[in-house]
JSON list of C-alpha atoms in Angstrom, two decimals:
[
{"chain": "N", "resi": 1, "resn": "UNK", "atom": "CA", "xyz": [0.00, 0.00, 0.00]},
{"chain": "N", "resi": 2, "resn": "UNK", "atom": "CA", "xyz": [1.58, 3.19, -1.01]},
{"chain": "N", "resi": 3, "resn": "UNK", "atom": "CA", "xyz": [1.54, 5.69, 2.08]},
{"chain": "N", "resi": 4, "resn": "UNK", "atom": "CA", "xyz": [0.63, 9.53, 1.70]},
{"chain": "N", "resi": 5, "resn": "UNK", "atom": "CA", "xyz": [2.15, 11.81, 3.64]},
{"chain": "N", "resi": 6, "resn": "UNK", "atom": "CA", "xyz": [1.05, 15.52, 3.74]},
{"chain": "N", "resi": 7, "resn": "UNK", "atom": "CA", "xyz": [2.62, 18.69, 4.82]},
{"chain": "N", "resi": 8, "resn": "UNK", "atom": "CA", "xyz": [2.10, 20.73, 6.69]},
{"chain": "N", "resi": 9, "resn": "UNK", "atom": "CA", "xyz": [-0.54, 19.27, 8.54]},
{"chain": "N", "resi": 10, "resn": "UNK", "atom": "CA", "xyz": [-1.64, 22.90, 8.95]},
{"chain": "N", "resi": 11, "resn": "UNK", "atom": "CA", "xyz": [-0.95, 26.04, 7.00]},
{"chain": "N", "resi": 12, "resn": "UNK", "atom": "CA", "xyz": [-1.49, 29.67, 7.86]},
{"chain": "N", "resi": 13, "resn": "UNK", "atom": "CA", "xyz": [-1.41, 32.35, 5.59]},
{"chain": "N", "resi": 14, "resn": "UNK", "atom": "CA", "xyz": [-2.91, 35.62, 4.28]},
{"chain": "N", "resi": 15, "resn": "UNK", "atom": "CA", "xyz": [-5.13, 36.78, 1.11]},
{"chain": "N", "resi": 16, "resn": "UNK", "atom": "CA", "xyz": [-3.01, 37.33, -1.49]},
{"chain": "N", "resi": 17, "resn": "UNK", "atom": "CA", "xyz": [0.13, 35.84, -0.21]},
{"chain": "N", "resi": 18, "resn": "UNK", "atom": "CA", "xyz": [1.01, 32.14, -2.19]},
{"chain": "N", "resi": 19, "resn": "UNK", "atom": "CA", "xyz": [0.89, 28.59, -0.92]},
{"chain": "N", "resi": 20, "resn": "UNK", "atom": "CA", "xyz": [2.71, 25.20, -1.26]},
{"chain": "N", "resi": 21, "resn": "UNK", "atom": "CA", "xyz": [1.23, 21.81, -0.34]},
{"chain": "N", "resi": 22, "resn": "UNK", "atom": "CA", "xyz": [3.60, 19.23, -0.17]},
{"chain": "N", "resi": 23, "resn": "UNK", "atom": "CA", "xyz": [2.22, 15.24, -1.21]},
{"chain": "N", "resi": 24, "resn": "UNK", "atom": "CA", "xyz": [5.16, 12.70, -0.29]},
{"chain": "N", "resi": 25, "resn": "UNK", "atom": "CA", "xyz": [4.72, 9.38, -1.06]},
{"chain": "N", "resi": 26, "resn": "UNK", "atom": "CA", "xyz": [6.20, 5.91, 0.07]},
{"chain": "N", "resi": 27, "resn": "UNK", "atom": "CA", "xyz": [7.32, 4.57, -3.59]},
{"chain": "N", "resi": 28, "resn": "UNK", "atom": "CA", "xyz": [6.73, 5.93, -6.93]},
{"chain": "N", "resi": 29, "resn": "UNK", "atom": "CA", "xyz": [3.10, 6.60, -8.39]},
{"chain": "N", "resi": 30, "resn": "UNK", "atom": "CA", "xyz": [2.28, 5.14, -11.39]},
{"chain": "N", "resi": 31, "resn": "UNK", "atom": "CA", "xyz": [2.36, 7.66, -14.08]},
{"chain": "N", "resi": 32, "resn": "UNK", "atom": "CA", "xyz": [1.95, 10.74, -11.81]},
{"chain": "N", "resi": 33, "resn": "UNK", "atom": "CA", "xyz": [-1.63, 9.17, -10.85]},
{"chain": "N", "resi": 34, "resn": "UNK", "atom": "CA", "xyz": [-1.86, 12.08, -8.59]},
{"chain": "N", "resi": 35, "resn": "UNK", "atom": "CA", "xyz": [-4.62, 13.85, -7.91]},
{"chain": "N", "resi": 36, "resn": "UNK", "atom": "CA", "xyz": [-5.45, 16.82, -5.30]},
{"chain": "N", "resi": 37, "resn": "UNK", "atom": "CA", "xyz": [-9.19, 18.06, -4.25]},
{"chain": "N", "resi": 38, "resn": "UNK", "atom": "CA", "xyz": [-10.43, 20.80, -2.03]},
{"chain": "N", "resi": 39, "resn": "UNK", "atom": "CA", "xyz": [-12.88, 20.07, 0.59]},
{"chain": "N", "resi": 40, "resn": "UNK", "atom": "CA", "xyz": [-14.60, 23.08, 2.15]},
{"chain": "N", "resi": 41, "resn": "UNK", "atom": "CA", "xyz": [-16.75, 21.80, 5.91]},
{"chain": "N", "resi": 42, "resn": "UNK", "atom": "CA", "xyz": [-19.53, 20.42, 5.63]},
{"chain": "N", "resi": 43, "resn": "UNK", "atom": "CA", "xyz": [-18.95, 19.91, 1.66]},
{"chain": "N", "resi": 44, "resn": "UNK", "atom": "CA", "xyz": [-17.55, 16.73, -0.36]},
{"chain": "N", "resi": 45, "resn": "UNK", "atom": "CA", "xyz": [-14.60, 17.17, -1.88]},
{"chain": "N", "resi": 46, "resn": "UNK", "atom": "CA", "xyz": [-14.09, 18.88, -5.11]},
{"chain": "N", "resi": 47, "resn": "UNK", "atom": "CA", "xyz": [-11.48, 17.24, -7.95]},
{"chain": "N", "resi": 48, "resn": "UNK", "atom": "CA", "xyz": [-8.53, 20.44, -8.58]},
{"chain": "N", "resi": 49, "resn": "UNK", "atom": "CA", "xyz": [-5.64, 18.85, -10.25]},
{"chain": "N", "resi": 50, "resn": "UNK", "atom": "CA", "xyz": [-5.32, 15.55, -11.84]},
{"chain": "N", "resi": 51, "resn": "UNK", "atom": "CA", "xyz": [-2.18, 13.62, -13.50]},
{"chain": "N", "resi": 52, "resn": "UNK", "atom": "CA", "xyz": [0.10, 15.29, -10.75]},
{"chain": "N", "resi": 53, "resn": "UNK", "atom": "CA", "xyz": [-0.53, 18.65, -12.78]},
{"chain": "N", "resi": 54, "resn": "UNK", "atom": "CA", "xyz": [-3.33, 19.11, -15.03]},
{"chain": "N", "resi": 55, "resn": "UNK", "atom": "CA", "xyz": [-6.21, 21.27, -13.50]},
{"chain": "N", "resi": 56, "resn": "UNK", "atom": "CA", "xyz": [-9.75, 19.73, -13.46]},
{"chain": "N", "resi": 57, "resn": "UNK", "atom": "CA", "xyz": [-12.73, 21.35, -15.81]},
{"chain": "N", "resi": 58, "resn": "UNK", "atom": "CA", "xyz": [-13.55, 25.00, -14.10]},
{"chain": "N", "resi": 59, "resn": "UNK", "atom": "CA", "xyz": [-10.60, 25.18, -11.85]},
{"chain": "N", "resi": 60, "resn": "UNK", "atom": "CA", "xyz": [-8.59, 28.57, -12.02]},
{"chain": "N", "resi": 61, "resn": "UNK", "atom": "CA", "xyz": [-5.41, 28.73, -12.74]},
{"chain": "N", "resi": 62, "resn": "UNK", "atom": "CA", "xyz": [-3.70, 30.33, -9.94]},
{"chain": "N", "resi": 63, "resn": "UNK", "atom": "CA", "xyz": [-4.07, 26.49, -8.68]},
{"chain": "N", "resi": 64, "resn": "UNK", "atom": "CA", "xyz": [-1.21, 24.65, -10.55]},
{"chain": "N", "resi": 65, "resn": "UNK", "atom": "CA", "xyz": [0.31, 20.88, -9.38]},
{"chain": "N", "resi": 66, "resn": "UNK", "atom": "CA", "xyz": [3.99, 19.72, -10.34]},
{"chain": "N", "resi": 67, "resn": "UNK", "atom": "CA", "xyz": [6.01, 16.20, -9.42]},
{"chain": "N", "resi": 68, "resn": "UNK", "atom": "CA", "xyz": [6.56, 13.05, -10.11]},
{"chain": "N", "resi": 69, "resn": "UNK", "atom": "CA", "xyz": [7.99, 10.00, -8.97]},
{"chain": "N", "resi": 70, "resn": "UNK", "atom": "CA", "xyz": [7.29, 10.15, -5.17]},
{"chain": "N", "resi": 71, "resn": "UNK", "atom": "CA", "xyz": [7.38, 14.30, -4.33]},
{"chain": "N", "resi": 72, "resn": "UNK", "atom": "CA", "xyz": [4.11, 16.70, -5.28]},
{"chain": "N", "resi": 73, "resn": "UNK", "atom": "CA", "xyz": [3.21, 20.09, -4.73]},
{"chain": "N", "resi": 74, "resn": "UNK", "atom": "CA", "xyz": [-0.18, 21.92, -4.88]},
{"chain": "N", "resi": 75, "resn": "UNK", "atom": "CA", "xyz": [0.54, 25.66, -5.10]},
{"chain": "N", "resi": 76, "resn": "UNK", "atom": "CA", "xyz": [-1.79, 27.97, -4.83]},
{"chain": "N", "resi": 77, "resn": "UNK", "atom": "CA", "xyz": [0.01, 31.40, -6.63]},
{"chain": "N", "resi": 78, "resn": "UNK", "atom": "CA", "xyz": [-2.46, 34.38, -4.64]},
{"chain": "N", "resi": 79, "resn": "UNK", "atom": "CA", "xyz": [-4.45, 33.24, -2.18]},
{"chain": "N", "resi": 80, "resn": "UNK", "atom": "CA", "xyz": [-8.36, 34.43, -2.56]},
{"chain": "N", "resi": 81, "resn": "UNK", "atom": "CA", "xyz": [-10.74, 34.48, 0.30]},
{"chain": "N", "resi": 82, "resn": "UNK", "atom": "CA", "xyz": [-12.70, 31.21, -1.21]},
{"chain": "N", "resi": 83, "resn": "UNK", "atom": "CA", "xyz": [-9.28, 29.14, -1.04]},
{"chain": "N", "resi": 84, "resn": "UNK", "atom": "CA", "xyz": [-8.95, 28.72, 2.66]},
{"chain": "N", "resi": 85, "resn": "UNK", "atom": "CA", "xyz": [-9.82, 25.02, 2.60]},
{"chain": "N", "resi": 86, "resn": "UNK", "atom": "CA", "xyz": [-8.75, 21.14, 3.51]},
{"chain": "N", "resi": 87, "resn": "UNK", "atom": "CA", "xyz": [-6.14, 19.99, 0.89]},
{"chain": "N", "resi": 88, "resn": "UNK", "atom": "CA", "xyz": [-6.18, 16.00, 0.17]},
{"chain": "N", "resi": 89, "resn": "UNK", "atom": "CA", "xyz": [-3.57, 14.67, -2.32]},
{"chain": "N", "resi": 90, "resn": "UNK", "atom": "CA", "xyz": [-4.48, 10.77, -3.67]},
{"chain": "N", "resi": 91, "resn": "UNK", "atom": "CA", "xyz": [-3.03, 8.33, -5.61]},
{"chain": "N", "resi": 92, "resn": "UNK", "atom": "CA", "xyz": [-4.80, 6.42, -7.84]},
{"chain": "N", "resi": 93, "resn": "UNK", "atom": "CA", "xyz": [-2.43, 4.48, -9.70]},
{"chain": "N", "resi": 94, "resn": "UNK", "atom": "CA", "xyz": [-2.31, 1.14, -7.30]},
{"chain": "N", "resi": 95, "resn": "UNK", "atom": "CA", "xyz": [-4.77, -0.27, -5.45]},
{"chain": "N", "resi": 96, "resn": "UNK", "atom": "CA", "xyz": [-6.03, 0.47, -2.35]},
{"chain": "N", "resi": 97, "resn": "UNK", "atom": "CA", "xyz": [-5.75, 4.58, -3.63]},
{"chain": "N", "resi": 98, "resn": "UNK", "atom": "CA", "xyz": [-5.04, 6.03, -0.68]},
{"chain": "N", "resi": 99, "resn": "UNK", "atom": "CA", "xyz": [-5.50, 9.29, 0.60]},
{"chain": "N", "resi": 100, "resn": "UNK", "atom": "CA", "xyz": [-2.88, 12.08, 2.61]},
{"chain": "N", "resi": 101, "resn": "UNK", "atom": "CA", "xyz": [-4.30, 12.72, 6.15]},
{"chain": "N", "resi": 102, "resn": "UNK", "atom": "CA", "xyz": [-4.98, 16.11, 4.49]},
{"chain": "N", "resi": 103, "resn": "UNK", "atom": "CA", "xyz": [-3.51, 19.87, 4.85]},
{"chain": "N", "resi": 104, "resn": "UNK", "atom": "CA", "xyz": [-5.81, 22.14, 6.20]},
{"chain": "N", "resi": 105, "resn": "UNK", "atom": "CA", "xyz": [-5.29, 25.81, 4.74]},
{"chain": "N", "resi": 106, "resn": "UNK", "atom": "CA", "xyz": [-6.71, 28.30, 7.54]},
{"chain": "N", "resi": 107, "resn": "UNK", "atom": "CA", "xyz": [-6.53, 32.68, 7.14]},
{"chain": "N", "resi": 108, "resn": "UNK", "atom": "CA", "xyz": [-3.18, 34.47, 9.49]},
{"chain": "X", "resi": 1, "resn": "UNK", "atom": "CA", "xyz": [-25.30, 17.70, -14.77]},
{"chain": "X", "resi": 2, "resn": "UNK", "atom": "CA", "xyz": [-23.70, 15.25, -13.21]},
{"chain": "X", "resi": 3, "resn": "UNK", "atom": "CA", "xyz": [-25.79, 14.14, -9.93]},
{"chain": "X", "resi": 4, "resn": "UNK", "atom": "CA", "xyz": [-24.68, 11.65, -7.37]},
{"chain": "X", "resi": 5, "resn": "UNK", "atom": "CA", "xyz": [-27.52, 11.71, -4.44]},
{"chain": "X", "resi": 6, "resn": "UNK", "atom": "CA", "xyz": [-27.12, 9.06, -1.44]},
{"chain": "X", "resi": 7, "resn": "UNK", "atom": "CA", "xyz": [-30.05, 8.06, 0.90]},
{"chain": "X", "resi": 8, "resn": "UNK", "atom": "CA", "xyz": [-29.94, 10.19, 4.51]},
{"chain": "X", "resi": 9, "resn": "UNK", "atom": "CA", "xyz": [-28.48, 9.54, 7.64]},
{"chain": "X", "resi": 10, "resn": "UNK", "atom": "CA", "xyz": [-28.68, 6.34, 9.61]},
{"chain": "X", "resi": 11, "resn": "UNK", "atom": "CA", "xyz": [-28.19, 5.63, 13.26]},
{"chain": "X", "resi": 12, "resn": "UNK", "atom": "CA", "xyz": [-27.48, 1.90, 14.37]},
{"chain": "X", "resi": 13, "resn": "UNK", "atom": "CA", "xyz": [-26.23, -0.24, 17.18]},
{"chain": "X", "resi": 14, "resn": "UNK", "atom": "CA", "xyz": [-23.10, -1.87, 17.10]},
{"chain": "X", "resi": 15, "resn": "UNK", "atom": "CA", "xyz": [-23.09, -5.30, 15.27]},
{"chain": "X", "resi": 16, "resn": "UNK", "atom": "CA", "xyz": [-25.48, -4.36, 13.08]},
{"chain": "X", "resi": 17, "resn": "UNK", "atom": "CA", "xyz": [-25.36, -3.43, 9.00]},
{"chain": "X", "resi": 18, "resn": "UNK", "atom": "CA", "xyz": [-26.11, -0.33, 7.37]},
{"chain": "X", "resi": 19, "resn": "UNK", "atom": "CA", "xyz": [-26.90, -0.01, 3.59]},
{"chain": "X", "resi": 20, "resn": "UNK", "atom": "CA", "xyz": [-26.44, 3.21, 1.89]},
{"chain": "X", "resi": 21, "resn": "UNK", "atom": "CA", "xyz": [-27.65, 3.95, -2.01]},
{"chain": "X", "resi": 22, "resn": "UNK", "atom": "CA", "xyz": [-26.10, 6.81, -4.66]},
{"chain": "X", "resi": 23, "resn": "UNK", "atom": "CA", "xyz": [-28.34, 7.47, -7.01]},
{"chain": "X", "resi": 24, "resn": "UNK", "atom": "CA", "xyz": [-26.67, 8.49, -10.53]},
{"chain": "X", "resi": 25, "resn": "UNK", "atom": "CA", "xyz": [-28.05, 11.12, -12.91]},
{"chain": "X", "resi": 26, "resn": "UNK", "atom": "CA", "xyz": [-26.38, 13.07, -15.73]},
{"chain": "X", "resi": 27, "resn": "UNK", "atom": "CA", "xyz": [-24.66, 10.25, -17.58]},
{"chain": "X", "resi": 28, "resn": "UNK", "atom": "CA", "xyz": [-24.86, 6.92, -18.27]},
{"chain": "X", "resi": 29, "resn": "UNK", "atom": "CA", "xyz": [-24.37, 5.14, -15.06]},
{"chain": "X", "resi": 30, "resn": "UNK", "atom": "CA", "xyz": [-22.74, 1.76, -16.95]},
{"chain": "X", "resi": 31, "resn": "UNK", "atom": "CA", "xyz": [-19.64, 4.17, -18.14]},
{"chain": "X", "resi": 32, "resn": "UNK", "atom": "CA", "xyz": [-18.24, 4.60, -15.01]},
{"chain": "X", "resi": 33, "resn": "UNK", "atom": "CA", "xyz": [-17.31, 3.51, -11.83]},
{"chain": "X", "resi": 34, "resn": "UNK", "atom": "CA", "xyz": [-18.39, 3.99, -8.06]},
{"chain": "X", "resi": 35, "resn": "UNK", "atom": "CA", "xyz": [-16.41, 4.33, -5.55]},
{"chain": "X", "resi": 36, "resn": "UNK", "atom": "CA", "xyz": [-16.97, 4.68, -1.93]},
{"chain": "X", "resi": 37, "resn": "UNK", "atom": "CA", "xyz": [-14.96, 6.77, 0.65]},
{"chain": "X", "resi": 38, "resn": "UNK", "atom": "CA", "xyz": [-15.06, 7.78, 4.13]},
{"chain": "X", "resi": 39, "resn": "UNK", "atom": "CA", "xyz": [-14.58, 9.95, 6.39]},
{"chain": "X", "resi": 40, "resn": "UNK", "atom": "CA", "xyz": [-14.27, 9.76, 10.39]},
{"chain": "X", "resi": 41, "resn": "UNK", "atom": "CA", "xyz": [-14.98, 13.00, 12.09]},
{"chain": "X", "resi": 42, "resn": "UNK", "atom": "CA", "xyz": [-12.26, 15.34, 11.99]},
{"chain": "X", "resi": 43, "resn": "UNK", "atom": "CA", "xyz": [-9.59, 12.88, 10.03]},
{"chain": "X", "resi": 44, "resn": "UNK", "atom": "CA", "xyz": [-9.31, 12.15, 6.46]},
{"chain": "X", "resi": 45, "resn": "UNK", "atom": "CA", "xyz": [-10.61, 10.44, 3.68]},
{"chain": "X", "resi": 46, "resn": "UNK", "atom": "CA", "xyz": [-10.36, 6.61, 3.51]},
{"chain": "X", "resi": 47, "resn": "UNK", "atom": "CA", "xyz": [-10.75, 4.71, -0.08]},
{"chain": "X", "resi": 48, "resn": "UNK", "atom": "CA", "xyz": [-13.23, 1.70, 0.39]},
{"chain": "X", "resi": 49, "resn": "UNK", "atom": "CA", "xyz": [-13.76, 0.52, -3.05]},
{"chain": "X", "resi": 50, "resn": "UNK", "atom": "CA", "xyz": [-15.07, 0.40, -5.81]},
{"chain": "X", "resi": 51, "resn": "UNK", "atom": "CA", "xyz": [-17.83, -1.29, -8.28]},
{"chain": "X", "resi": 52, "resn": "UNK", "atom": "CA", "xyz": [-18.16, -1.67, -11.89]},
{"chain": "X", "resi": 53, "resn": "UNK", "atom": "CA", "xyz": [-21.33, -0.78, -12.62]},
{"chain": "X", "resi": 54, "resn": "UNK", "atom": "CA", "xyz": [-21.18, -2.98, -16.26]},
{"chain": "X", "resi": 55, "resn": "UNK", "atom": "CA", "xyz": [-19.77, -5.65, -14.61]},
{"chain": "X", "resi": 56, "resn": "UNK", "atom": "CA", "xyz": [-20.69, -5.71, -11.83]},
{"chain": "X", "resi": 57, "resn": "UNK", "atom": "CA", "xyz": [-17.10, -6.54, -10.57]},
{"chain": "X", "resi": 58, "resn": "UNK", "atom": "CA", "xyz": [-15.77, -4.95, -7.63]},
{"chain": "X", "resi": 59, "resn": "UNK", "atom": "CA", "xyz": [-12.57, -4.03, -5.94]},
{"chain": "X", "resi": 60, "resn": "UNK", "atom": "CA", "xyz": [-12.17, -3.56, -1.75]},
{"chain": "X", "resi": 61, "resn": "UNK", "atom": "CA", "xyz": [-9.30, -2.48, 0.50]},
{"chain": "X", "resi": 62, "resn": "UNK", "atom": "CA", "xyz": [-8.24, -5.12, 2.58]},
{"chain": "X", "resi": 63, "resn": "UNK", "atom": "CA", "xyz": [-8.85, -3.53, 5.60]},
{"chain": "X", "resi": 64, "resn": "UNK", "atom": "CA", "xyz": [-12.76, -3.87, 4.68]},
{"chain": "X", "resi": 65, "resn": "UNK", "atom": "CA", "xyz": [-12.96, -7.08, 3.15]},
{"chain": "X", "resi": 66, "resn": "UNK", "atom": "CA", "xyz": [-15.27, -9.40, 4.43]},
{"chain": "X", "resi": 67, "resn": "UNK", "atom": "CA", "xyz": [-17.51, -7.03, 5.97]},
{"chain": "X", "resi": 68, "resn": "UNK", "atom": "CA", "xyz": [-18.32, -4.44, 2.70]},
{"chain": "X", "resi": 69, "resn": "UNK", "atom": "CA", "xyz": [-20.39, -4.96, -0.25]},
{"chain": "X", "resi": 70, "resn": "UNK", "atom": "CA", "xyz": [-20.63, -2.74, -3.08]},
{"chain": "X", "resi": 71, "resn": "UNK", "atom": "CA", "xyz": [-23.53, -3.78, -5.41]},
{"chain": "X", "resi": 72, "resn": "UNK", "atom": "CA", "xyz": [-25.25, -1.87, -8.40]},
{"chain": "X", "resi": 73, "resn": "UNK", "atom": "CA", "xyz": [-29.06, -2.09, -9.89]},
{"chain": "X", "resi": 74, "resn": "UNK", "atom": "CA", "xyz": [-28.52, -0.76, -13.26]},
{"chain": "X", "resi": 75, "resn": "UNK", "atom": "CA", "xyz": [-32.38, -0.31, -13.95]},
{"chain": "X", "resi": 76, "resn": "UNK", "atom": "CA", "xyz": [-32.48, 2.14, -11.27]},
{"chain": "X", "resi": 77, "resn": "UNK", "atom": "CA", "xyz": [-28.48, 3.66, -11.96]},
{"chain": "X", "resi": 78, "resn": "UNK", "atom": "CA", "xyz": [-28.01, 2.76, -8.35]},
{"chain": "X", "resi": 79, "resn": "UNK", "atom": "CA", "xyz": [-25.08, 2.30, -6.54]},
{"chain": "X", "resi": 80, "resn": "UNK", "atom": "CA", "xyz": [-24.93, 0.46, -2.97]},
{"chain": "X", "resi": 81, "resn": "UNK", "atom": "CA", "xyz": [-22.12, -0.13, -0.29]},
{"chain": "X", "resi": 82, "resn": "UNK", "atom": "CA", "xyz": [-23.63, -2.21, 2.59]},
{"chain": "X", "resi": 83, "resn": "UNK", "atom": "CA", "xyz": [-21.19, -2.23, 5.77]},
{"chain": "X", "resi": 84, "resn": "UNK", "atom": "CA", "xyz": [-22.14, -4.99, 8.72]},
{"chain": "X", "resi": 85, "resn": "UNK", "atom": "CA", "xyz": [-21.14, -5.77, 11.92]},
{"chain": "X", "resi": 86, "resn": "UNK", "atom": "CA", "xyz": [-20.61, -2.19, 12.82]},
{"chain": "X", "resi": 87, "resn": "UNK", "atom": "CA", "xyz": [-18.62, -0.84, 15.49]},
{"chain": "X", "resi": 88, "resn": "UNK", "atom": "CA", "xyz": [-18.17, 2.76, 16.79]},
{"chain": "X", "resi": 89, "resn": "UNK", "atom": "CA", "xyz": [-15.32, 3.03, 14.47]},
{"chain": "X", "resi": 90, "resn": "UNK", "atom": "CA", "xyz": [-17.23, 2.88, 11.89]},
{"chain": "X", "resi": 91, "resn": "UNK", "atom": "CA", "xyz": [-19.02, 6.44, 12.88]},
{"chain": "X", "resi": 92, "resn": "UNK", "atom": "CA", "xyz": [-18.33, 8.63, 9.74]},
{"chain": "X", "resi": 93, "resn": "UNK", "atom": "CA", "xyz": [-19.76, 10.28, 7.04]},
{"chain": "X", "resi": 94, "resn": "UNK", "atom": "CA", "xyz": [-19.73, 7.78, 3.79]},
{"chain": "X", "resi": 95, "resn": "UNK", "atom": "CA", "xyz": [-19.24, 9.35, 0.41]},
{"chain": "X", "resi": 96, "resn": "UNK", "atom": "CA", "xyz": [-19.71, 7.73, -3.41]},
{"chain": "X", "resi": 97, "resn": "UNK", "atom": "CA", "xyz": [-18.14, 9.16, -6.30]},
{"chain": "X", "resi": 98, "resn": "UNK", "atom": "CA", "xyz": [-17.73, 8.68, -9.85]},
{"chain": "X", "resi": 99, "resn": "UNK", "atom": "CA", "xyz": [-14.21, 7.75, -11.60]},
{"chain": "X", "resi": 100, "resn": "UNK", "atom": "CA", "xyz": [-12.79, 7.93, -15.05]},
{"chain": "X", "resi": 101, "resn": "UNK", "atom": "CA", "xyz": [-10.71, 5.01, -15.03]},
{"chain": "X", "resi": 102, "resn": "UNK", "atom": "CA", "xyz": [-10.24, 5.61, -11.35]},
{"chain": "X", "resi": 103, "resn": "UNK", "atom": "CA", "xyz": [-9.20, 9.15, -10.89]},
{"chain": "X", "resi": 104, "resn": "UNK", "atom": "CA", "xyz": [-12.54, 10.58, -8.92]},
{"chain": "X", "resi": 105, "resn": "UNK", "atom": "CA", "xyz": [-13.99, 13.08, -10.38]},
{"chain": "X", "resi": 106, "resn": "UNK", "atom": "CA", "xyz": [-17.77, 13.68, -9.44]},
{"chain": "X", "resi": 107, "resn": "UNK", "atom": "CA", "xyz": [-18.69, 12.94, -5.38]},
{"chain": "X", "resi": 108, "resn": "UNK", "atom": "CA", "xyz": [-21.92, 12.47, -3.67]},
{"chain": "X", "resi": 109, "resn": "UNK", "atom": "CA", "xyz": [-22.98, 15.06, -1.29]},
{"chain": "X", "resi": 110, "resn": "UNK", "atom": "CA", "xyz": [-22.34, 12.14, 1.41]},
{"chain": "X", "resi": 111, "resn": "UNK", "atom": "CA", "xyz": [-24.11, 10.13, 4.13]},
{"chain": "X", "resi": 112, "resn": "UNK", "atom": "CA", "xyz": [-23.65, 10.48, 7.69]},
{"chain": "X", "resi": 113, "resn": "UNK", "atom": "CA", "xyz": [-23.24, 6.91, 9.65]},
{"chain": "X", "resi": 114, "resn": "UNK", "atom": "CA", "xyz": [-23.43, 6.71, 13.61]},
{"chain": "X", "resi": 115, "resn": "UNK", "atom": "CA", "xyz": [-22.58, 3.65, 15.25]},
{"chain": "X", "resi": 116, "resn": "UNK", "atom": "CA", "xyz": [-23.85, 3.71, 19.28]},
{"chain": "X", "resi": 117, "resn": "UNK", "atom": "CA", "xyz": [-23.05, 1.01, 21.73]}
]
């Protein structure tokens, strides 16, 4: 089973300034089967990049993914009100497709 | 639009089953597979499997083997993930959701799960 591992667990930063979300994982992803989502409370989570770094249909593009092999990064280039979020990186190259434990994206 | 709408919340003892449905509207339901995914309170998400919804065929994590069954009624483009002999771990919110090939892309809007003693 290919293990997740997100960082940090918790991020705290202003409108306007940029953020990095870091996905490591245990051994190499197929392919860059990598995918990232948003999840806002009380929501379900919403697909944002997919293939390690293509952005999903209606997803702006100050969001932008990069990586391969076993290191990812979600950045987000100016941070709008609407962003502050939960971040979950997955892997759906190998079964089971796990999940990161999530990085949760709060306002400083 | 794609639609993905689950059945409402359930309450139930330990050692008993739950069933939830995801009802699929906005494409054709045989195209694609459903997944199911949870989600404790306060920790992250946890992939459960998945169904073919053609097929019929179905894929589980190990951890959940033996004790979940994902099912589909095609007639109805219904998807079903029945969970038994509950325990309070088991308290979470349950989600289905669409894949192309298996990258998720479309998610129900979830159904809440609590397991009492």
């Amino acid at each position: 089973e290919i293990v997740l591992t997100q960082s940090p667990g918790t991020l705290s930063l202003s409108p306007g300034e940029r953020a990095t979300l870091s996905c490591r994982a245990s051994q190499s992803v197929s392919s860059a089967y990598l995918a990232w989502y948003q999840q806002k409370p009380g929501q379900a989570p919403r697909l944002l990049i997919y293939g390690a770094s293509s952005r999903a249909t209606g997803i702006p593009d100050r969001f932008s993914g990069s990586g391969s092999g076993t290191d990812f990064t979600l950045t987000i280039s100016r941070l709008e009100p609407e962003d502050f979020a939960v971040y979950h990186c997955q892997q759906y190259g190998n079964s089971p497709y796990t999940f990161g434990q999530g990085t949760k994206l709060e306002i400083k | 639009q794609v639609q993905l709408v689950q059945s409402g919340a359930e309450v139930k003892k330990s050692g008993a089953s739950v069933k939830v449905s995801c009802k699929a509207s906005g494409y054709t339901f045989t195209g694609y597979y459903v997944h199911w995914v949870r989600q404790a309170p306060g920790q992250g998400l946890e992939w459960m499997g998945w169904v073919n919804p053609n097929s019929g065929g179905t894929n589980y994590a190990q951890r959940f083997q033996g004790r979940v069954t994902l099912t589909r009624d095609t007639s109805i483009s219904t998807a079903y993930m029945e969970l038994t002999r509950l325990t309070s771990d088991d308290t979470a919110m349950y989600y289905c959701a669409r894949s192309m090939g298996f990258l998720v892309d479309y998610w129900g809007q979830g159904t809440l799960v609590t397991v009492s003693s």
